[in-house]
Coordinates of N, CA and C in Angstrom, one line a residue:
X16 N 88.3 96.7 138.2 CA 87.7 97.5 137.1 C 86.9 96.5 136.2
X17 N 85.4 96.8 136.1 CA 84.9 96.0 135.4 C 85.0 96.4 133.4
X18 N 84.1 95.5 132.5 CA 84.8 95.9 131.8 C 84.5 96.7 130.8
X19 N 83.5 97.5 130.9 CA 82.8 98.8 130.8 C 83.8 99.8 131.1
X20 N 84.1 99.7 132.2 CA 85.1 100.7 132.7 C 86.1 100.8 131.7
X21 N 87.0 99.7 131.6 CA 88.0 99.5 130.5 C 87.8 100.3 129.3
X22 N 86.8 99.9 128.8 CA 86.8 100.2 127.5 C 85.9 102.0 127.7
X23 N 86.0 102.0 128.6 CA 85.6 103.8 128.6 C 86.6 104.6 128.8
X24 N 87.5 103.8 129.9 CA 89.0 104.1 130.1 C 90.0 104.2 128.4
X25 N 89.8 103.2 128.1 CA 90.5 103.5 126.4 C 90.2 104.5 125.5
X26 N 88.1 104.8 125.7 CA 87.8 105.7 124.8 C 88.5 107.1 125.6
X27 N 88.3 107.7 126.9 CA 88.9 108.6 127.1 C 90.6 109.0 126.8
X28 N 91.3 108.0 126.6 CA 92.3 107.8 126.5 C 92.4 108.4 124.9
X29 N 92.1 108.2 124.3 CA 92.2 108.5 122.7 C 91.4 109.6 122.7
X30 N 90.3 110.1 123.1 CA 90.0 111.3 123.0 C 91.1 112.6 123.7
X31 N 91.5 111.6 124.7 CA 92.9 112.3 125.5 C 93.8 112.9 124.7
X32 N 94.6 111.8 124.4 CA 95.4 111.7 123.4 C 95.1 112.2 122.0
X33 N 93.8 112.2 121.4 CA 93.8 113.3 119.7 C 94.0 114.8 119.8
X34 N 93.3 114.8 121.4 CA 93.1 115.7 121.5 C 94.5 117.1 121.9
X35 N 95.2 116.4 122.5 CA 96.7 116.6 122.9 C 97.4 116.8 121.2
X36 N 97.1 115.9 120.5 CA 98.1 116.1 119.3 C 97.5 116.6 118.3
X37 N 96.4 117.0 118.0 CA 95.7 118.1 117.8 C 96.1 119.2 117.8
X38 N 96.1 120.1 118.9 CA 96.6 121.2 119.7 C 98.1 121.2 119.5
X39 N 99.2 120.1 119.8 CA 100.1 120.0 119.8 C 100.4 120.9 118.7
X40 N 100.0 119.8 117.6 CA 100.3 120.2 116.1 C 99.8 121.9 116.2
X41 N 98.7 121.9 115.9 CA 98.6 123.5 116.0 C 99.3 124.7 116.3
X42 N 99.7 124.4 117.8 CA 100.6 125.1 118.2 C 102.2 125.3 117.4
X43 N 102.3 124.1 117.1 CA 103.9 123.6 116.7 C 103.5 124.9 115.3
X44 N 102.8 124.7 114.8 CA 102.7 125.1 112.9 C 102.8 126.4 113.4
X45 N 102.5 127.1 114.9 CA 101.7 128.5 114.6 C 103.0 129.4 114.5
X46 N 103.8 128.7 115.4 CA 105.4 129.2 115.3 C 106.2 129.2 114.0
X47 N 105.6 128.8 113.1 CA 106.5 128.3 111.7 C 106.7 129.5 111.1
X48 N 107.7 130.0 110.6 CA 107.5 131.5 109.8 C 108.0 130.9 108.4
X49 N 108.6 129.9 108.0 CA 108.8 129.8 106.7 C 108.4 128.5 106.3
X50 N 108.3 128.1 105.0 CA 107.9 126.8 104.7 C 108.0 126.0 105.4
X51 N 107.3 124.9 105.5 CA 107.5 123.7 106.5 C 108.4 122.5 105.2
X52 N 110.0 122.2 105.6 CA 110.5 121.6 104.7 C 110.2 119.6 104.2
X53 N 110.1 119.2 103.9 CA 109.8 118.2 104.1 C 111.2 117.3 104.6
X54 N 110.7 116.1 105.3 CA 112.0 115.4 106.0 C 112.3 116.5 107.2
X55 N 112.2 117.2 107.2 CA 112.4 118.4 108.1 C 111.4 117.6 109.9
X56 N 112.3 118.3 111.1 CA 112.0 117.7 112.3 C 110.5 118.0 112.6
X57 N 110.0 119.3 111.9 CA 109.0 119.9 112.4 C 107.7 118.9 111.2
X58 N 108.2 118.9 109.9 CA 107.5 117.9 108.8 C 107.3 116.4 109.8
X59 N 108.5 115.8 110.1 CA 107.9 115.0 111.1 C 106.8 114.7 112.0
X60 N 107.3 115.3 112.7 CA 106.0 115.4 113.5 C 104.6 115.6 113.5
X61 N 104.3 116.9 111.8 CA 103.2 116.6 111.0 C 102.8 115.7 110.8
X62 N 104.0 115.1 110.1 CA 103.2 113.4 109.5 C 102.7 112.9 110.5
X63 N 103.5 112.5 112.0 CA 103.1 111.5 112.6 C 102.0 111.8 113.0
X64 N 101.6 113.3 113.8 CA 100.4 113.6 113.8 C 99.2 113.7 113.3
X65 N 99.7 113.0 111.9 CA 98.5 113.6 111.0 C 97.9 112.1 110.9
X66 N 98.9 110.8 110.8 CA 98.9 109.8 110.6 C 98.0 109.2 112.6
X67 N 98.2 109.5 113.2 CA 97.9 109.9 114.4 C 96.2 110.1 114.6
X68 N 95.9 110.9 114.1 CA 94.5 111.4 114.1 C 93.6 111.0 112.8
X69 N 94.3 111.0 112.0 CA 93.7 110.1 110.9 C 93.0 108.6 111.3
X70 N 93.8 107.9 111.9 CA 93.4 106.7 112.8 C 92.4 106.8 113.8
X71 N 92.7 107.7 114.5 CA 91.7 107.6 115.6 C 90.4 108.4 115.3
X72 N 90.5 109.3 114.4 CA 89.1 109.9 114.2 C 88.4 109.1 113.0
X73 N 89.1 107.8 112.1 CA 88.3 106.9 111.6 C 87.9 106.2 112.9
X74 N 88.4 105.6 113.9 CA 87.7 104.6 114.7 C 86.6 105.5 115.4
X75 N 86.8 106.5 115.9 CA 85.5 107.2 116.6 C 84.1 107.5 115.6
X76 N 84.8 107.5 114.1 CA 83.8 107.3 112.7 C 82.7 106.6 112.7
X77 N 83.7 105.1 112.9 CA 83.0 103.4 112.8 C 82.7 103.4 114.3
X78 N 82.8 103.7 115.1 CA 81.7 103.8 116.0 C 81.0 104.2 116.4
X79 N 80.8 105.9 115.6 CA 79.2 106.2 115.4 C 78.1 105.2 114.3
X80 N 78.9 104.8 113.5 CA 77.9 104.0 112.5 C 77.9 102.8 113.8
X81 N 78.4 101.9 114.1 CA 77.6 101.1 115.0 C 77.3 101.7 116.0
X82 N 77.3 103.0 116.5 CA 76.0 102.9 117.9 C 74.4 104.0 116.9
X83 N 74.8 104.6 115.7 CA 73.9 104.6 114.8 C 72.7 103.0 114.7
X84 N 73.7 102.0 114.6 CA 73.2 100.9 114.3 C 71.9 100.1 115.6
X85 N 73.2 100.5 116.4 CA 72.2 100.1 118.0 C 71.5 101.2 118.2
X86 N 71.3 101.8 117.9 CA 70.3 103.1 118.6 C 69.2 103.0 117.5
X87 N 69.2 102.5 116.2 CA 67.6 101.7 115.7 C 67.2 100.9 116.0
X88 N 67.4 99.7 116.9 CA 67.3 98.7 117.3 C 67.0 98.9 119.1
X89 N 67.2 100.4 119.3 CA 67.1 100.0 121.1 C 65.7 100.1 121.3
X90 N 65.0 99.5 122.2 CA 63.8 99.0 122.5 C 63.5 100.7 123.2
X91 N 63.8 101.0 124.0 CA 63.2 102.6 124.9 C 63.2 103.8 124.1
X92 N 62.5 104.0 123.3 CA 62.2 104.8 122.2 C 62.4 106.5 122.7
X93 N 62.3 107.0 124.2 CA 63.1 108.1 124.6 C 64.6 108.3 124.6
X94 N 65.4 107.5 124.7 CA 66.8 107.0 124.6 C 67.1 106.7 123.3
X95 N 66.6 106.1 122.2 CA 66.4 105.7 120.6 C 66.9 107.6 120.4
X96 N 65.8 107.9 120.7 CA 65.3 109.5 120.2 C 66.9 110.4 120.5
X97 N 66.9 110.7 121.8 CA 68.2 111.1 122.6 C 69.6 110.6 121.9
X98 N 69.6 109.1 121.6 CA 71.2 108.8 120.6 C 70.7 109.7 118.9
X99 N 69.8 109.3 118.7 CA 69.3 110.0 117.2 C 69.9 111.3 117.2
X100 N 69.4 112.2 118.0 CA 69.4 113.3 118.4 C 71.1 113.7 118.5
X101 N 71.7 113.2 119.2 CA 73.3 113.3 119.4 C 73.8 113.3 118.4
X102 N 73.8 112.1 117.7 CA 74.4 111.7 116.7 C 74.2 112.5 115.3
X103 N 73.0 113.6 115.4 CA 73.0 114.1 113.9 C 73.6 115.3 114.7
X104 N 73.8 116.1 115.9 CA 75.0 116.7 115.8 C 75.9 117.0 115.2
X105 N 76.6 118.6 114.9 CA 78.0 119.1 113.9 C 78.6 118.1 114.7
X106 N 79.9 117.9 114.0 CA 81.0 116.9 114.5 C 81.6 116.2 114.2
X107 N 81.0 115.6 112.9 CA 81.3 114.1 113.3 C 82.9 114.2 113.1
X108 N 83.1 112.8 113.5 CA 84.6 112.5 113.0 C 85.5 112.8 111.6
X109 N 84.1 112.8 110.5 CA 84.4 112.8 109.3 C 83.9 114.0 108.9
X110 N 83.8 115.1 109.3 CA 83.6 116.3 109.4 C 85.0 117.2 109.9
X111 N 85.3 116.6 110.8 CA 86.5 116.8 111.2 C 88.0 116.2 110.6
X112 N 87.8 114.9 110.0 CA 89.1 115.0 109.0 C 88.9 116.1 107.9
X113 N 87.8 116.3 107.4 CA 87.7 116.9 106.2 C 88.4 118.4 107.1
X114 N 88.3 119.0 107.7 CA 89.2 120.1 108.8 C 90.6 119.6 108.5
X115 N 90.5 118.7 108.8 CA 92.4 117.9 109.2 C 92.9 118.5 107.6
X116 N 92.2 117.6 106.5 CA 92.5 117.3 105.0 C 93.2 118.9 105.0
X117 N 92.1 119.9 105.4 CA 91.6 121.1 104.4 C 93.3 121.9 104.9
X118 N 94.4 121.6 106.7 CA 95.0 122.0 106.8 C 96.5 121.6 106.5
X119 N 96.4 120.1 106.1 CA 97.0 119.4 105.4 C 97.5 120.0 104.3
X120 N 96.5 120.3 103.3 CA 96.5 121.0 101.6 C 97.0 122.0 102.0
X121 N 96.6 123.0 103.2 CA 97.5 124.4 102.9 C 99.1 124.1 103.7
X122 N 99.4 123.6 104.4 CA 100.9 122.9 104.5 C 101.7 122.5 103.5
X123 N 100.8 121.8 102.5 CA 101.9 121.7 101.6 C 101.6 122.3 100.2
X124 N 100.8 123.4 100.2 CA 100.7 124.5 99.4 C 102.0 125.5 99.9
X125 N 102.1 125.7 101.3 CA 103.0 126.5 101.8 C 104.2 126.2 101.7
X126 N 104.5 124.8 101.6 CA 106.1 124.2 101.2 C 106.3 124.6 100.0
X127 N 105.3 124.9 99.0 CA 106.0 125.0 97.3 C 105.9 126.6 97.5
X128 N 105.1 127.0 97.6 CA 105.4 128.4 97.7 C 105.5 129.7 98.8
X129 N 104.9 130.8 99.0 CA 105.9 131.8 100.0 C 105.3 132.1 101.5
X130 N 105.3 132.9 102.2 CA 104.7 132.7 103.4 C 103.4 133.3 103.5
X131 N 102.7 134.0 102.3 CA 101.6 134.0 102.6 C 100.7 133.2 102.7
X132 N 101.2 131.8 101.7 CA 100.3 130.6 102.1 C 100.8 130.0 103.5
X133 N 101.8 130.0 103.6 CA 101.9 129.4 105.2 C 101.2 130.5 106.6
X134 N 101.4 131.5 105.9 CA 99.9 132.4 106.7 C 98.5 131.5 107.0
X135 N 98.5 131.0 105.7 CA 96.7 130.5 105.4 C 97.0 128.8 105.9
X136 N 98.0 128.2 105.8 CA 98.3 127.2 106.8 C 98.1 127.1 108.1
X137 N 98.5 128.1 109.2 CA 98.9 128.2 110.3 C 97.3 128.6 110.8
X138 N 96.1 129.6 110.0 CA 95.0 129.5 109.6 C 94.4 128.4 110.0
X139 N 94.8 127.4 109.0 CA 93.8 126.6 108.8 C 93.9 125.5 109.4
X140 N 95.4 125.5 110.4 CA 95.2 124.3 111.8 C 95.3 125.1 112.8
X141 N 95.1 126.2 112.9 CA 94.2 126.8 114.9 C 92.4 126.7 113.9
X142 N 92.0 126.8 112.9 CA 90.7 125.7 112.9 C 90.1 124.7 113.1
X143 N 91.0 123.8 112.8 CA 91.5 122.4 113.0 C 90.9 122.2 113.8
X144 N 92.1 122.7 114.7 CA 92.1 122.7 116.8 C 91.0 123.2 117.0
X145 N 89.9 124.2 116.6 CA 89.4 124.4 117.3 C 88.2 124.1 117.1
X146 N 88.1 123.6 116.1 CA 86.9 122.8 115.5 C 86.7 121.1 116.5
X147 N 88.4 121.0 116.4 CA 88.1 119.7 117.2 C 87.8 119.9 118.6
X148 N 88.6 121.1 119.5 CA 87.8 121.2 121.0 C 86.6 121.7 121.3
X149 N 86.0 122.0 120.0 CA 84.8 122.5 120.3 C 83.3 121.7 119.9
X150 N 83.6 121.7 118.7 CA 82.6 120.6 118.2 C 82.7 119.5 118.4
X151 N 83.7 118.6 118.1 CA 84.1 117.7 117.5 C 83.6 116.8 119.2
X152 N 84.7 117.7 120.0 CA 84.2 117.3 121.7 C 82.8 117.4 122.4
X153 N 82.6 118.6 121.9 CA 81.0 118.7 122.4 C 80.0 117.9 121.9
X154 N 80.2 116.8 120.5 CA 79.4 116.1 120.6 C 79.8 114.9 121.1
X155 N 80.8 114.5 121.5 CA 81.6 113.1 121.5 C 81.2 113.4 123.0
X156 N 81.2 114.1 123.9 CA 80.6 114.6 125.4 C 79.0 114.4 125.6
X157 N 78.5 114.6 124.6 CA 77.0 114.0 124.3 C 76.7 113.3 124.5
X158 N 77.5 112.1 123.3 CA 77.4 111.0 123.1 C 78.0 110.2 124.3
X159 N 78.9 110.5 124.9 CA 79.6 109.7 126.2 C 78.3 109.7 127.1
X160 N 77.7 110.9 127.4 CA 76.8 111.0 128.6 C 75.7 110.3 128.5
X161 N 74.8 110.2 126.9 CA 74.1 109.1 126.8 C 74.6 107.5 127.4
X162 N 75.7 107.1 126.5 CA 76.6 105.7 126.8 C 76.8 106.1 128.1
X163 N 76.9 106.5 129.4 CA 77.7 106.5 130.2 C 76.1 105.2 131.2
X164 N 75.0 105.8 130.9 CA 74.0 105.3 131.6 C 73.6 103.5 131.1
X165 N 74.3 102.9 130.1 CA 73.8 102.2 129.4 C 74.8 101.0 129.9
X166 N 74.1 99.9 131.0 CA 75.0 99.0 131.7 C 75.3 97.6 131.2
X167 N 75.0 97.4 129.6 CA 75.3 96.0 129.0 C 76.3 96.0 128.8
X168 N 77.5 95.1 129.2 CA 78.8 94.9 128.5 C 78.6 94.7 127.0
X169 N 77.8 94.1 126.4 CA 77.8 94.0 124.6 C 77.5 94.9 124.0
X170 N 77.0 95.9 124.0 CA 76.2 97.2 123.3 C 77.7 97.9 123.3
X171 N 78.8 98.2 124.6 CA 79.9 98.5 124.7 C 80.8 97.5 123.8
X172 N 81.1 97.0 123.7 CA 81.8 95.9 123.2 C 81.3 96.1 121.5
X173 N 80.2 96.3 121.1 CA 79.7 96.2 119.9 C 80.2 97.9 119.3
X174 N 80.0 98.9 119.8 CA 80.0 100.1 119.7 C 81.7 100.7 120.2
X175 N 82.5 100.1 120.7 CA 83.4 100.3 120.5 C 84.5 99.9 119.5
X176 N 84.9 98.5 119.8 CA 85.2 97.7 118.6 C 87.0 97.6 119.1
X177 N 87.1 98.1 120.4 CA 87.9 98.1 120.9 C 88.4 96.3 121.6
X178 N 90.0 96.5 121.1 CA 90.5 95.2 121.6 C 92.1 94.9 121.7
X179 N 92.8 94.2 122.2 CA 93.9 94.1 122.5 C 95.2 95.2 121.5
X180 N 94.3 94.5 120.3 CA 95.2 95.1 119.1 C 94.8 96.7 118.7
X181 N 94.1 96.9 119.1 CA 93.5 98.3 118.4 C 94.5 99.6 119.8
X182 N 94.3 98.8 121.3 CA 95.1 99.7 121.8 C 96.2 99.6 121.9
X183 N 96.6 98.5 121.6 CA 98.4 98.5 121.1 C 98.4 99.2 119.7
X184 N 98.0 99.5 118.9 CA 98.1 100.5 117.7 C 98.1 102.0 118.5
X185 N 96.6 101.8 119.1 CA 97.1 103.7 119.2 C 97.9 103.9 119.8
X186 N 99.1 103.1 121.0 CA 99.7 103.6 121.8 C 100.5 103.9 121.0
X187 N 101.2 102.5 120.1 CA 102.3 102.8 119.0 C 102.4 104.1 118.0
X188 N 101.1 104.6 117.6 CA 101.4 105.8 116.9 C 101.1 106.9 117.9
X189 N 100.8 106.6 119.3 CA 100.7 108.6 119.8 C 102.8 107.9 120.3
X190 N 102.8 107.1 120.4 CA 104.5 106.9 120.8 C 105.6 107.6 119.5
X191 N 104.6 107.3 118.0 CA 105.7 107.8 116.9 C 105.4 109.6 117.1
X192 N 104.1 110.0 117.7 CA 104.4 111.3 118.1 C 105.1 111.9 118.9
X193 N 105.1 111.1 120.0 CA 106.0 111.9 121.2 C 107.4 111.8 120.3
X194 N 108.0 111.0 119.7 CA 109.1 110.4 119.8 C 109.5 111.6 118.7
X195 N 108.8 112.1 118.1 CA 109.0 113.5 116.9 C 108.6 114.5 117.2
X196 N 107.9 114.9 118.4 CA 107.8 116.1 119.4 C 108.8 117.2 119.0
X197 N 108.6 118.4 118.3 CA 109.5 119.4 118.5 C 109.7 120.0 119.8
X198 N 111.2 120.4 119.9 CA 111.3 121.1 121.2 C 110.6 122.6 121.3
X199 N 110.2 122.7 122.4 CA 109.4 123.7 122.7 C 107.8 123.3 122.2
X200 N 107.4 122.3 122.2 CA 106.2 122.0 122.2 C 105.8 120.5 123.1
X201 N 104.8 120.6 123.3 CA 104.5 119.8 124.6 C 102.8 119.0 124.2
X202 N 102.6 118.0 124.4 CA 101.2 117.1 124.6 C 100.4 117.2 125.8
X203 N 100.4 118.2 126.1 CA 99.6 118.6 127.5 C 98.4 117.6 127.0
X204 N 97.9 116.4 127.5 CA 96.5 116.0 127.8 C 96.1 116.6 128.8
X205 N 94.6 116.5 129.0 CA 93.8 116.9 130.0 C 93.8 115.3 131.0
X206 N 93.3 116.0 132.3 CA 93.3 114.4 132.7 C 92.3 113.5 132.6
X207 N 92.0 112.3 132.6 CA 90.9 111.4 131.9 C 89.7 111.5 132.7
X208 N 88.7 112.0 132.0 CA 87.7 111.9 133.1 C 86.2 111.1 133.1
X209 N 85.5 110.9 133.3 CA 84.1 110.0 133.6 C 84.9 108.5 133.0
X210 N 85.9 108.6 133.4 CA 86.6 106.8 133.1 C 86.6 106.2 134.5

């Protein structure tokens, strides 16, 4: 495996993986009929998730601003055009925490008070989720299919920012998810694909 591949193999991997605990979470919340307690098994798992995707949707952030950066600088001005074009795509990463933030606030609006805000909770992460399999993916699917044709190891290397340490972090925190996994909920990823 060369090392393009690697590091496409990682990016799938974490879009794998957000995307799994994403959904996860969603799911887990949709079941909740009363406050979500804090310290509680199911509050767990929140955090870790939340702590989870928080991380990984900053790095998929910082690496639109560096392939932002390389796509003003790429010499084939049809391809310049085409990343331009992707990139101002709904989606971004930070479009999508602000999603995360907005289901966050009604979770713990719903712990102080009664179940109609945890109504508007449960709301506001099947949005989340679906903001993230829809947009969030459909541009990041974009953006892959441009990068998939682009064969310099450095432009990869530059635009990911990916390295020993960065995938021993994400493993470590999708590992504090599984490890707070409620029963009866599951991290179905999809399987990895154009890696």
């Amino acid at each position: 495996m060369n090392e393009i591949q690697l590091l496409r193999t990682q990016l799938a991997r974490e879009r794998a993986n957000a995307g799994a605990v994403a959904n996860a979470c969603a799911s887990a919340l949709e079941r909740v009929s009363s406050p979500l307690a804090a310290g509680s098994p199911l509050g767990e798992f929140q955090q870790a998730s939340v702590d989870y995707l928080v991380c990984v949707l900053a790095w998929f952030e910082e690496r639109d601003q560096r392939l932002t950066d390389l796509a003003r600088a790429w010499p084939e001005a049809p391809v310049r055009r085409a990343l331009e074009d992707a990139l101002a795509l709904p989606g971004r990463s930070r479009e999508t925490l602000g999603k995360l933030e907005a289901a966050c606030a009604h979770t713990t609006a719903a712990a102080r008070a009664d179940s109609a805000a945890g109504d508007g909770a449960q709301r506001r992460w099947q949005e989340f989720a679906q903001y993230f399999n829809r947009v969030w993916s459909a541009r990041r699917d974009a953006l892959d299919a441009l990068l998939a044709a682009n064969r310099r190891p450095g432009d990869w290397r530059a635009v990911c920012g990916i390295d020993a340490d960065s995938i021993l972090e994400e493993r470590r925190r999708y590992g504090q998810v599984c490890a707070r996994l409620p029963p009866g909920t599951t991290l179905a990823a999809p399987p990895l694909s154009g890696a």
